[in-house]
């Protein structure tokens, strides 16, 4: 019983998101743009800066359809100085693993 009382007193109070709710697109009004963004992320090893145009189109669709509050592009990180993509990241090499390296093991 003592643990239950302690656990209940230590529960955290959830805080709402800063920009309010982000409703689900139940009518699939922007789903093609969301899919295009996902495909772009897959193509560029999840480097989101290479897919900023797709993300901007998706957010624009959501704002136009009333699925999110309208905000300026600068506030969302898509201003003139903020839209320069970073080149693709180099994939992680697995040379050590191919030579028998095991993470966490010690040399003897």
PDB file of N, CA and C in Angstrom:
ATOM      1  N   UNK A   1       0.821  -1.183   0.000  1.00  0.00           N
ATOM      2  CA  UNK A   1       0.000   0.000   0.000  1.00  0.00           C
ATOM      3  C   UNK A   1       0.867   1.249   0.000  1.00  0.00           C
ATOM      4  N   UNK A   2       1.962   1.208   0.749  1.00  0.00           N
ATOM      5  CA  UNK A   2       2.836   2.361   0.848  1.00  0.00           C
ATOM      6  C   UNK A   2       3.417   2.734  -0.519  1.00  0.00           C
ATOM      7  N   UNK A   3       3.784   1.729  -1.327  1.00  0.00           N
ATOM      8  CA  UNK A   3       4.334   1.991  -2.655  1.00  0.00           C
ATOM      9  C   UNK A   3       3.305   2.656  -3.554  1.00  0.00           C
ATOM     10  N   UNK A   4       2.067   2.220  -3.483  1.00  0.00           N
ATOM     11  CA  UNK A   4       1.016   2.788  -4.328  1.00  0.00           C
ATOM     12  C   UNK A   4       0.801   4.257  -4.008  1.00  0.00           C
ATOM     13  N   UNK A   5       0.832   4.613  -2.737  1.00  0.00           N
ATOM     14  CA  UNK A   5       0.651   6.012  -2.342  1.00  0.00           C
ATOM     15  C   UNK A   5       1.825   6.841  -2.846  1.00  0.00           C
ATOM     16  N   UNK A   6       3.043   6.328  -2.704  1.00  0.00           N
ATOM     17  CA  UNK A   6       4.227   7.034  -3.184  1.00  0.00           C
ATOM     18  C   UNK A   6       4.203   7.198  -4.703  1.00  0.00           C
ATOM     19  N   UNK A   7       3.829   6.139  -5.412  1.00  0.00           N
ATOM     20  CA  UNK A   7       3.807   6.195  -6.872  1.00  0.00           C
ATOM     21  C   UNK A   7       2.789   7.216  -7.354  1.00  0.00           C
ATOM     22  N   UNK A   8       1.656   7.281  -6.687  1.00  0.00           N
ATOM     23  CA  UNK A   8       0.625   8.226  -7.100  1.00  0.00           C
ATOM     24  C   UNK A   8       1.063   9.667  -6.846  1.00  0.00           C
ATOM     25  N   UNK A   9       1.788   9.902  -5.793  1.00  0.00           N
ATOM     26  CA  UNK A   9       2.230  11.262  -5.494  1.00  0.00           C
ATOM     27  C   UNK A   9       3.373  11.707  -6.400  1.00  0.00           C
ATOM     28  N   UNK A  10       4.048  10.770  -7.046  1.00  0.00           N
ATOM     29  CA  UNK A  10       5.183  11.105  -7.903  1.00  0.00           C
ATOM     30  C   UNK A  10       4.810  11.178  -9.381  1.00  0.00           C
ATOM     31  N   UNK A  11       3.550  10.993  -9.726  1.00  0.00           N
ATOM     32  CA  UNK A  11       3.183  11.043 -11.133  1.00  0.00           C
ATOM     33  C   UNK A  11       3.331  12.457 -11.664  1.00  0.00           C
ATOM     34  N   UNK A  12       3.743  12.557 -12.903  1.00  0.00           N
ATOM     35  CA  UNK A  12       3.952  13.876 -13.500  1.00  0.00           C
ATOM     36  C   UNK A  12       2.665  14.348 -14.171  1.00  0.00           C
ATOM     37  N   UNK A  13       2.527  15.614 -14.269  1.00  0.00           N
ATOM     38  CA  UNK A  13       1.368  16.213 -14.910  1.00  0.00           C
ATOM     39  C   UNK A  13       1.739  16.474 -16.370  1.00  0.00           C
ATOM     40  N   UNK A  14       0.982  15.935 -17.320  1.00  0.00           N
ATOM     41  CA  UNK A  14       1.320  16.151 -18.722  1.00  0.00           C
ATOM     42  C   UNK A  14       1.133  17.614 -19.108  1.00  0.00           C
ATOM     43  N   UNK A  15       2.015  18.085 -19.976  1.00  0.00           N
ATOM     44  CA  UNK A  15       1.915  19.461 -20.457  1.00  0.00           C
ATOM     45  C   UNK A  15       1.513  19.440 -21.933  1.00  0.00           C
ATOM     46  N   UNK A  16       0.651  20.343 -22.346  1.00  0.00           N
ATOM     47  CA  UNK A  16       0.237  20.368 -23.750  1.00  0.00           C
ATOM     48  C   UNK A  16       1.366  20.869 -24.644  1.00  0.00           C
ATOM     49  N   UNK A  17       1.330  20.550 -25.927  1.00  0.00           N
ATOM     50  CA  UNK A  17       2.348  21.039 -26.853  1.00  0.00           C
ATOM     51  C   UNK A  17       2.323  22.562 -26.930  1.00  0.00           C
ATOM     52  N   UNK A  18       3.454  23.152 -27.232  1.00  0.00           N
ATOM     53  CA  UNK A  18       3.563  24.607 -27.290  1.00  0.00           C
ATOM     54  C   UNK A  18       2.656  25.225 -28.348  1.00  0.00           C
ATOM     55  N   UNK A  19       2.545  24.591 -29.483  1.00  0.00           N
ATOM     56  CA  UNK A  19       1.772  25.160 -30.580  1.00  0.00           C
ATOM     57  C   UNK A  19       0.368  24.575 -30.670  1.00  0.00           C
ATOM     58  N   UNK A  20      -0.106  23.918 -29.634  1.00  0.00           N
ATOM     59  CA  UNK A  20      -1.449  23.364 -29.648  1.00  0.00           C
ATOM     60  C   UNK A  20      -1.493  21.979 -30.250  1.00  0.00           C
ATOM     61  N   UNK A  21      -2.687  21.528 -30.540  1.00  0.00           N
ATOM     62  CA  UNK A  21      -2.857  20.166 -31.051  1.00  0.00           C
ATOM     63  C   UNK A  21      -2.484  20.100 -32.526  1.00  0.00           C
ATOM     64  N   UNK A  22      -2.216  18.917 -32.984  1.00  0.00           N
ATOM     65  CA  UNK A  22      -1.854  18.654 -34.374  1.00  0.00           C
ATOM     66  C   UNK A  22      -2.836  17.600 -34.862  1.00  0.00           C
ATOM     67  N   UNK A  23      -4.051  18.006 -35.309  1.00  0.00           N
ATOM     68  CA  UNK A  23      -5.093  17.043 -35.647  1.00  0.00           C
ATOM     69  C   UNK A  23      -4.675  16.058 -36.737  1.00  0.00           C
ATOM     70  N   UNK A  24      -5.224  14.877 -36.642  1.00  0.00           N
ATOM     71  CA  UNK A  24      -4.981  13.840 -37.645  1.00  0.00           C
ATOM     72  C   UNK A  24      -5.713  14.227 -38.925  1.00  0.00           C
ATOM     73  N   UNK A  25      -5.098  13.965 -40.040  1.00  0.00           N
ATOM     74  CA  UNK A  25      -5.681  14.251 -41.351  1.00  0.00           C
ATOM     75  C   UNK A  25      -6.624  13.110 -41.731  1.00  0.00           C
ATOM     76  N   UNK A  26      -7.800  13.084 -41.132  1.00  0.00           N
ATOM     77  CA  UNK A  26      -8.743  11.980 -41.336  1.00  0.00           C
ATOM     78  C   UNK A  26      -9.302  11.927 -42.752  1.00  0.00           C
ATOM     79  N   UNK A  27      -9.352  13.055 -43.436  1.00  0.00           N
ATOM     80  CA  UNK A  27      -9.864  13.094 -44.809  1.00  0.00           C
ATOM     81  C   UNK A  27      -8.759  12.826 -45.834  1.00  0.00           C
ATOM     82  N   UNK A  28      -7.534  12.633 -45.372  1.00  0.00           N
ATOM     83  CA  UNK A  28      -6.372  12.363 -46.227  1.00  0.00           C
ATOM     84  C   UNK A  28      -6.152  13.463 -47.260  1.00  0.00           C
ATOM     85  N   UNK A  29      -6.368  14.713 -46.828  1.00  0.00           N
ATOM     86  CA  UNK A  29      -6.212  15.841 -47.737  1.00  0.00           C
ATOM     87  C   UNK A  29      -4.747  16.125 -48.059  1.00  0.00           C
ATOM     88  N   UNK A  30      -3.855  15.781 -47.159  1.00  0.00           N
ATOM     89  CA  UNK A  30      -2.428  16.059 -47.357  1.00  0.00           C
ATOM     90  C   UNK A  30      -1.588  14.778 -47.344  1.00  0.00           C
ATOM     91  N   UNK A  31      -2.227  13.627 -47.502  1.00  0.00           N
ATOM     92  CA  UNK A  31      -1.490  12.365 -47.367  1.00  0.00           C
ATOM     93  C   UNK A  31      -0.482  12.142 -48.494  1.00  0.00           C
ATOM     94  N   UNK A  32      -0.772  12.643 -49.706  1.00  0.00           N
ATOM     95  CA  UNK A  32       0.190  12.481 -50.805  1.00  0.00           C
ATOM     96  C   UNK A  32       1.477  13.253 -50.514  1.00  0.00           C
ATOM     97  N   UNK A  33       1.327  14.433 -49.937  1.00  0.00           N
ATOM     98  CA  UNK A  33       2.506  15.231 -49.600  1.00  0.00           C
ATOM     99  C   UNK A  33       3.276  14.601 -48.438  1.00  0.00           C
ATOM    100  N   UNK A  34       2.557  14.013 -47.487  1.00  0.00           N
ATOM    101  CA  UNK A  34       3.213  13.321 -46.376  1.00  0.00           C
ATOM    102  C   UNK A  34       3.992  12.113 -46.900  1.00  0.00           C
ATOM    103  N   UNK A  35       3.409  11.396 -47.855  1.00  0.00           N
ATOM    104  CA  UNK A  35       4.097  10.244 -48.455  1.00  0.00           C
ATOM    105  C   UNK A  35       5.335  10.687 -49.228  1.00  0.00           C
ATOM    106  N   UNK A  36       5.216  11.795 -49.948  1.00  0.00           N
ATOM    107  CA  UNK A  36       6.366  12.303 -50.702  1.00  0.00           C
ATOM    108  C   UNK A  36       7.502  12.671 -49.751  1.00  0.00           C
ATOM    109  N   UNK A  37       7.169  13.244 -48.605  1.00  0.00           N
ATOM    110  CA  UNK A  37       8.182  13.585 -47.609  1.00  0.00           C
ATOM    111  C   UNK A  37       8.840  12.321 -47.060  1.00  0.00           C
ATOM    112  N   UNK A  38       8.040  11.293 -46.774  1.00  0.00           N
ATOM    113  CA  UNK A  38       8.591  10.026 -46.265  1.00  0.00           C
ATOM    114  C   UNK A  38       9.516   9.375 -47.281  1.00  0.00           C
ATOM    115  N   UNK A  39       9.123   9.401 -48.542  1.00  0.00           N
ATOM    116  CA  UNK A  39       9.962   8.826 -49.602  1.00  0.00           C
ATOM    117  C   UNK A  39      11.276   9.595 -49.697  1.00  0.00           C
ATOM    118  N   UNK A  40      11.190  10.917 -49.603  1.00  0.00           N
ATOM    119  CA  UNK A  40      12.399  11.744 -49.660  1.00  0.00           C
ATOM    120  C   UNK A  40      13.334  11.416 -48.499  1.00  0.00           C
ATOM    121  N   UNK A  41      12.779  11.256 -47.304  1.00  0.00           N
ATOM    122  CA  UNK A  41      13.610  10.900 -46.151  1.00  0.00           C
ATOM    123  C   UNK A  41      14.302   9.557 -46.365  1.00  0.00           C
ATOM    124  N   UNK A  42      13.574   8.588 -46.886  1.00  0.00           N
ATOM    125  CA  UNK A  42      14.169   7.267 -47.146  1.00  0.00           C
ATOM    126  C   UNK A  42      15.284   7.363 -48.168  1.00  0.00           C
ATOM    127  N   UNK A  43      15.064   8.169 -49.178  1.00  0.00           N
ATOM    128  CA  UNK A  43      16.044   8.327 -50.259  1.00  0.00           C
ATOM    129  C   UNK A  43      17.323   9.000 -49.777  1.00  0.00           C
ATOM    130  N   UNK A  44      17.213   9.866 -48.760  1.00  0.00           N
ATOM    131  CA  UNK A  44      18.363  10.642 -48.292  1.00  0.00           C
ATOM    132  C   UNK A  44      18.826  10.220 -46.893  1.00  0.00           C
ATOM    133  N   UNK A  45      18.669   8.957 -46.537  1.00  0.00           N
ATOM    134  CA  UNK A  45      19.144   8.425 -45.253  1.00  0.00           C
ATOM    135  C   UNK A  45      18.649   9.235 -44.047  1.00  0.00           C
ATOM    136  N   UNK A  46      17.372   9.631 -44.088  1.00  0.00           N
ATOM    137  CA  UNK A  46      16.727  10.391 -43.011  1.00  0.00           C
ATOM    138  C   UNK A  46      17.378  11.747 -42.747  1.00  0.00           C
ATOM    139  N   UNK A  47      18.049  12.309 -43.739  1.00  0.00           N
ATOM    140  CA  UNK A  47      18.615  13.651 -43.636  1.00  0.00           C
ATOM    141  C   UNK A  47      17.503  14.644 -43.995  1.00  0.00           C
ATOM    142  N   UNK A  48      16.839  15.189 -42.984  1.00  0.00           N
ATOM    143  CA  UNK A  48      15.656  16.022 -43.209  1.00  0.00           C
ATOM    144  C   UNK A  48      15.967  17.324 -43.936  1.00  0.00           C
ATOM    145  N   UNK A  49      17.195  17.795 -43.867  1.00  0.00           N
ATOM    146  CA  UNK A  49      17.505  19.046 -44.550  1.00  0.00           C
ATOM    147  C   UNK A  49      17.452  18.896 -46.072  1.00  0.00           C
ATOM    148  N   UNK A  50      17.608  17.691 -46.570  1.00  0.00           N
ATOM    149  CA  UNK A  50      17.507  17.460 -48.005  1.00  0.00           C
ATOM    150  C   UNK A  50      16.049  17.428 -48.468  1.00  0.00           C
ATOM    151  N   UNK A  51      15.122  17.371 -47.533  1.00  0.00           N
ATOM    152  CA  UNK A  51      13.698  17.252 -47.864  1.00  0.00           C
ATOM    153  C   UNK A  51      12.906  18.458 -47.370  1.00  0.00           C
ATOM    154  N   UNK A  52      13.565  19.591 -47.252  1.00  0.00           N
ATOM    155  CA  UNK A  52      12.885  20.767 -46.707  1.00  0.00           C
ATOM    156  C   UNK A  52      11.759  21.255 -47.621  1.00  0.00           C
ATOM    157  N   UNK A  53      11.909  21.133 -48.914  1.00  0.00           N
ATOM    158  CA  UNK A  53      10.853  21.568 -49.830  1.00  0.00           C
ATOM    159  C   UNK A  53       9.600  20.708 -49.659  1.00  0.00           C
ATOM    160  N   UNK A  54       9.783  19.395 -49.535  1.00  0.00           N
ATOM    161  CA  UNK A  54       8.647  18.500 -49.327  1.00  0.00           C
ATOM    162  C   UNK A  54       7.966  18.775 -47.996  1.00  0.00           C
ATOM    163  N   UNK A  55       8.763  19.037 -46.960  1.00  0.00           N
ATOM    164  CA  UNK A  55       8.205  19.339 -45.647  1.00  0.00           C
ATOM    165  C   UNK A  55       7.432  20.656 -45.692  1.00  0.00           C
ATOM    166  N   UNK A  56       7.973  21.632 -46.399  1.00  0.00           N
ATOM    167  CA  UNK A  56       7.307  22.929 -46.511  1.00  0.00           C
ATOM    168  C   UNK A  56       5.970  22.789 -47.246  1.00  0.00           C
ATOM    169  N   UNK A  57       5.934  21.991 -48.300  1.00  0.00           N
ATOM    170  CA  UNK A  57       4.685  21.756 -49.031  1.00  0.00           C
ATOM    171  C   UNK A  57       3.658  21.055 -48.146  1.00  0.00           C
ATOM    172  N   UNK A  58       4.108  20.085 -47.359  1.00  0.00           N
ATOM    173  CA  UNK A  58       3.207  19.364 -46.465  1.00  0.00           C
ATOM    174  C   UNK A  58       2.644  20.300 -45.392  1.00  0.00           C
ATOM    175  N   UNK A  59       3.499  21.091 -44.769  1.00  0.00           N
ATOM    176  CA  UNK A  59       3.025  22.021 -43.745  1.00  0.00           C
ATOM    177  C   UNK A  59       2.109  23.076 -44.353  1.00  0.00           C
ATOM    178  N   UNK A  60       2.418  23.520 -45.574  1.00  0.00           N
ATOM    179  CA  UNK A  60       1.548  24.477 -46.262  1.00  0.00           C
ATOM    180  C   UNK A  60       0.169  23.891 -46.504  1.00  0.00           C
ATOM    181  N   UNK A  61       0.107  22.644 -46.898  1.00  0.00           N
ATOM    182  CA  UNK A  61      -1.168  21.969 -47.099  1.00  0.00           C
ATOM    183  C   UNK A  61      -1.952  21.906 -45.793  1.00  0.00           C
ATOM    184  N   UNK A  62      -1.279  21.545 -44.712  1.00  0.00           N
ATOM    185  CA  UNK A  62      -1.957  21.457 -43.416  1.00  0.00           C
ATOM    186  C   UNK A  62      -2.486  22.820 -42.975  1.00  0.00           C
ATOM    187  N   UNK A  63      -1.719  23.877 -43.229  1.00  0.00           N
ATOM    188  CA  UNK A  63      -2.196  25.213 -42.862  1.00  0.00           C
ATOM    189  C   UNK A  63      -3.378  25.627 -43.740  1.00  0.00           C
ATOM    190  N   UNK A  64      -3.312  25.322 -45.037  1.00  0.00           N
ATOM    191  CA  UNK A  64      -4.398  25.684 -45.956  1.00  0.00           C
ATOM    192  C   UNK A  64      -5.692  24.947 -45.627  1.00  0.00           C
ATOM    193  N   UNK A  65      -5.600  23.719 -45.176  1.00  0.00           N
ATOM    194  CA  UNK A  65      -6.789  22.900 -44.880  1.00  0.00           C
ATOM    195  C   UNK A  65      -7.276  23.069 -43.447  1.00  0.00           C
ATOM    196  N   UNK A  66      -6.628  23.918 -42.659  1.00  0.00           N
ATOM    197  CA  UNK A  66      -7.060  24.161 -41.290  1.00  0.00           C
ATOM    198  C   UNK A  66      -6.659  23.069 -40.318  1.00  0.00           C
ATOM    199  N   UNK A  67      -5.655  22.265 -40.676  1.00  0.00           N
ATOM    200  CA  UNK A  67      -5.194  21.183 -39.804  1.00  0.00           C
ATOM    201  C   UNK A  67      -4.112  21.644 -38.839  1.00  0.00           C
ATOM    202  N   UNK A  68      -3.660  22.866 -39.007  1.00  0.00           N
ATOM    203  CA  UNK A  68      -2.727  23.470 -38.059  1.00  0.00           C
ATOM    204  C   UNK A  68      -2.848  24.987 -38.182  1.00  0.00           C
ATOM    205  N   UNK A  69      -2.418  25.685 -37.165  1.00  0.00           N
ATOM    206  CA  UNK A  69      -2.509  27.142 -37.169  1.00  0.00           C
ATOM    207  C   UNK A  69      -1.567  27.717 -38.225  1.00  0.00           C
ATOM    208  N   UNK A  70      -2.019  28.774 -38.876  1.00  0.00           N
ATOM    209  CA  UNK A  70      -1.169  29.432 -39.879  1.00  0.00           C
ATOM    210  C   UNK A  70      -0.087  30.233 -39.166  1.00  0.00           C
ATOM    211  N   UNK A  71       1.130  30.028 -39.605  1.00  0.00           N
ATOM    212  CA  UNK A  71       2.275  30.741 -39.054  1.00  0.00           C
ATOM    213  C   UNK A  71       3.184  31.144 -40.198  1.00  0.00           C
ATOM    214  N   UNK A  72       4.058  32.096 -39.945  1.00  0.00           N
ATOM    215  CA  UNK A  72       4.998  32.518 -40.987  1.00  0.00           C
ATOM    216  C   UNK A  72       6.046  31.424 -41.185  1.00  0.00           C
ATOM    217  N   UNK A  73       6.577  31.370 -42.391  1.00  0.00           N
ATOM    218  CA  UNK A  73       7.591  30.356 -42.693  1.00  0.00           C
ATOM    219  C   UNK A  73       8.846  30.560 -41.855  1.00  0.00           C
ATOM    220  N   UNK A  74       9.158  31.792 -41.515  1.00  0.00           N
ATOM    221  CA  UNK A  74      10.340  32.069 -40.695  1.00  0.00           C
ATOM    222  C   UNK A  74      10.191  31.452 -39.303  1.00  0.00           C
ATOM    223  N   UNK A  75       8.979  31.517 -38.745  1.00  0.00           N
ATOM    224  CA  UNK A  75       8.747  30.930 -37.425  1.00  0.00           C
ATOM    225  C   UNK A  75       8.843  29.413 -37.452  1.00  0.00           C
ATOM    226  N   UNK A  76       8.551  28.830 -38.612  1.00  0.00           N
ATOM    227  CA  UNK A  76       8.618  27.373 -38.753  1.00  0.00           C
ATOM    228  C   UNK A  76       9.992  26.880 -39.203  1.00  0.00           C
ATOM    229  N   UNK A  77      10.925  27.824 -39.423  1.00  0.00           N
ATOM    230  CA  UNK A  77      12.281  27.427 -39.801  1.00  0.00           C
ATOM    231  C   UNK A  77      12.502  27.350 -41.298  1.00  0.00           C
ATOM    232  N   UNK A  78      11.623  27.970 -42.079  1.00  0.00           N
ATOM    233  CA  UNK A  78      11.745  27.931 -43.537  1.00  0.00           C
ATOM    234  C   UNK A  78      11.922  29.314 -44.129  1.00  0.00           C
ATOM    235  N   UNK A  79      12.654  30.175 -43.443  1.00  0.00           N
ATOM    236  CA  UNK A  79      12.925  31.518 -43.938  1.00  0.00           C
ATOM    237  C   UNK A  79      13.970  31.494 -45.039  1.00  0.00           C
ATOM    238  N   UNK A  80      14.270  32.660 -45.577  1.00  0.00           N
ATOM    239  CA  UNK A  80      15.253  32.778 -46.661  1.00  0.00           C
ATOM    240  C   UNK A  80      16.622  32.211 -46.282  1.00  0.00           C
ATOM    241  N   UNK A  81      17.087  32.496 -45.083  1.00  0.00           N
ATOM    242  CA  UNK A  81      18.423  32.075 -44.655  1.00  0.00           C
ATOM    243  C   UNK A  81      18.442  30.677 -44.058  1.00  0.00           C
ATOM    244  N   UNK A  82      17.293  30.048 -43.930  1.00  0.00           N
ATOM    245  CA  UNK A  82      17.219  28.778 -43.213  1.00  0.00           C
ATOM    246  C   UNK A  82      17.002  27.576 -44.115  1.00  0.00           C
ATOM    247  N   UNK A  83      16.865  27.761 -45.416  1.00  0.00           N
ATOM    248  CA  UNK A  83      16.472  26.662 -46.278  1.00  0.00           C
ATOM    249  C   UNK A  83      17.614  26.081 -47.103  1.00  0.00           C
ATOM    250  N   UNK A  84      18.837  26.211 -46.651  1.00  0.00           N
ATOM    251  CA  UNK A  84      19.958  25.630 -47.383  1.00  0.00           C
ATOM    252  C   UNK A  84      20.146  24.181 -46.949  1.00  0.00           C
ATOM    253  N   UNK A  85      19.987  23.227 -47.876  1.00  0.00           N
ATOM    254  CA  UNK A  85      20.138  21.822 -47.492  1.00  0.00           C
ATOM    255  C   UNK A  85      21.584  21.449 -47.188  1.00  0.00           C
ATOM    256  N   UNK A  86      21.730  20.548 -46.265  1.00  0.00           N
ATOM    257  CA  UNK A  86      23.036  19.993 -45.927  1.00  0.00           C
ATOM    258  C   UNK A  86      23.228  18.752 -46.793  1.00  0.00           C
ATOM    259  N   UNK A  87      24.382  18.538 -47.389  1.00  0.00           N
ATOM    260  CA  UNK A  87      24.579  17.369 -48.243  1.00  0.00           C
ATOM    261  C   UNK A  87      24.326  16.060 -47.488  1.00  0.00           C
ATOM    262  N   UNK A  88      24.059  15.021 -48.268  1.00  0.00           N
ATOM    263  CA  UNK A  88      23.791  13.703 -47.669  1.00  0.00           C
ATOM    264  C   UNK A  88      24.899  13.283 -46.731  1.00  0.00           C
ATOM    265  N   UNK A  89      24.512  12.652 -45.656  1.00  0.00           N
ATOM    266  CA  UNK A  89      25.475  12.119 -44.697  1.00  0.00           C
ATOM    267  C   UNK A  89      26.079  10.836 -45.245  1.00  0.00           C
ATOM    268  N   UNK A  90      27.308  10.598 -44.927  1.00  0.00           N
ATOM    269  CA  UNK A  90      27.960   9.371 -45.364  1.00  0.00           C
ATOM    270  C   UNK A  90      27.456   8.209 -44.515  1.00  0.00           C
ATOM    271  N   UNK A  91      27.143   7.077 -45.126  1.00  0.00           N
ATOM    272  CA  UNK A  91      26.684   5.936 -44.328  1.00  0.00           C
ATOM    273  C   UNK A  91      27.791   5.433 -43.408  1.00  0.00           C
ATOM    274  N   UNK A  92      27.382   4.929 -42.284  1.00  0.00           N
ATOM    275  CA  UNK A  92      28.310   4.414 -41.286  1.00  0.00           C
ATOM    276  C   UNK A  92      28.995   3.168 -41.829  1.00  0.00           C
ATOM    277  N   UNK A  93      30.316   3.155 -41.793  1.00  0.00           N
ATOM    278  CA  UNK A  93      31.068   2.001 -42.255  1.00  0.00           C
ATOM    279  C   UNK A  93      31.080   0.884 -41.216  1.00  0.00           C
ATOM    280  N   UNK A  94      31.007  -0.311 -41.661  1.00  0.00           N
ATOM    281  CA  UNK A  94      30.984  -1.465 -40.759  1.00  0.00           C
ATOM    282  C   UNK A  94      32.243  -2.310 -40.922  1.00  0.00           C
ATOM    283  N   UNK A  95      33.365  -1.644 -41.196  1.00  0.00           N
ATOM    284  CA  UNK A  95      34.614  -2.354 -41.419  1.00  0.00           C
ATOM    285  C   UNK A  95      35.055  -3.128 -40.176  1.00  0.00           C
ATOM    286  N   UNK A  96      34.958  -2.501 -39.011  1.00  0.00           N
ATOM    287  CA  UNK A  96      35.394  -3.160 -37.785  1.00  0.00           C
ATOM    288  C   UNK A  96      34.578  -4.419 -37.505  1.00  0.00           C
ATOM    289  N   UNK A  97      33.251  -4.317 -37.715  1.00  0.00           N
ATOM    290  CA  UNK A  97      32.398  -5.471 -37.450  1.00  0.00           C
ATOM    291  C   UNK A  97      32.733  -6.628 -38.393  1.00  0.00           C
ATOM    292  N   UNK A  98      33.067  -6.306 -39.644  1.00  0.00           N
ATOM    293  CA  UNK A  98      33.409  -7.345 -40.605  1.00  0.00           C
ATOM    294  C   UNK A  98      34.726  -8.026 -40.253  1.00  0.00           C
ATOM    295  N   UNK A  99      35.593  -7.331 -39.483  1.00  0.00           N
ATOM    296  CA  UNK A  99      36.866  -7.909 -39.081  1.00  0.00           C
ATOM    297  C   UNK A  99      36.768  -8.616 -37.735  1.00  0.00           C
ATOM    298  N   UNK A 100      35.536  -8.713 -37.172  1.00  0.00           N
ATOM    299  CA  UNK A 100      35.365  -9.449 -35.932  1.00  0.00           C
ATOM    300  C   UNK A 100      35.236  -8.615 -34.683  1.00  0.00           C
ATOM    301  N   UNK A 101      35.197  -7.300 -34.804  1.00  0.00           N
ATOM    302  CA  UNK A 101      35.059  -6.427 -33.643  1.00  0.00           C
ATOM    303  C   UNK A 101      33.685  -6.593 -33.020  1.00  0.00           C
ATOM    304  N   UNK A 102      33.643  -6.698 -31.703  1.00  0.00           N
ATOM    305  CA  UNK A 102      32.386  -6.787 -30.977  1.00  0.00           C
ATOM    306  C   UNK A 102      32.361  -5.649 -29.966  1.00  0.00           C
ATOM    307  N   UNK A 103      31.331  -4.809 -30.063  1.00  0.00           N
ATOM    308  CA  UNK A 103      31.215  -3.672 -29.151  1.00  0.00           C
ATOM    309  C   UNK A 103      31.060  -4.171 -27.728  1.00  0.00           C
ATOM    310  N   UNK A 104      31.792  -3.578 -26.802  1.00  0.00           N
ATOM    311  CA  UNK A 104      31.704  -3.929 -25.396  1.00  0.00           C
ATOM    312  C   UNK A 104      32.688  -5.002 -24.964  1.00  0.00           C
ATOM    313  N   UNK A 105      33.341  -5.644 -25.913  1.00  0.00           N
ATOM    314  CA  UNK A 105      34.321  -6.673 -25.517  1.00  0.00           C
ATOM    315  C   UNK A 105      35.676  -6.004 -25.294  1.00  0.00           C
ATOM    316  N   UNK A 106      36.457  -6.585 -24.426  1.00  0.00           N
ATOM    317  CA  UNK A 106      37.776  -6.029 -24.118  1.00  0.00           C
ATOM    318  C   UNK A 106      38.862  -6.803 -24.820  1.00  0.00           C
ATOM    319  N   UNK A 107      39.919  -6.098 -25.121  1.00  0.00           N
ATOM    320  CA  UNK A 107      41.080  -6.778 -25.714  1.00  0.00           C
ATOM    321  C   UNK A 107      41.852  -7.482 -24.626  1.00  0.00           C
ATOM    322  N   UNK A 108      42.454  -8.542 -24.961  1.00  0.00           N
ATOM    323  CA  UNK A 108      43.259  -9.283 -23.979  1.00  0.00           C
ATOM    324  C   UNK A 108      44.674  -9.368 -24.437  1.00  0.00           C
TER     325      UNK A 108
END
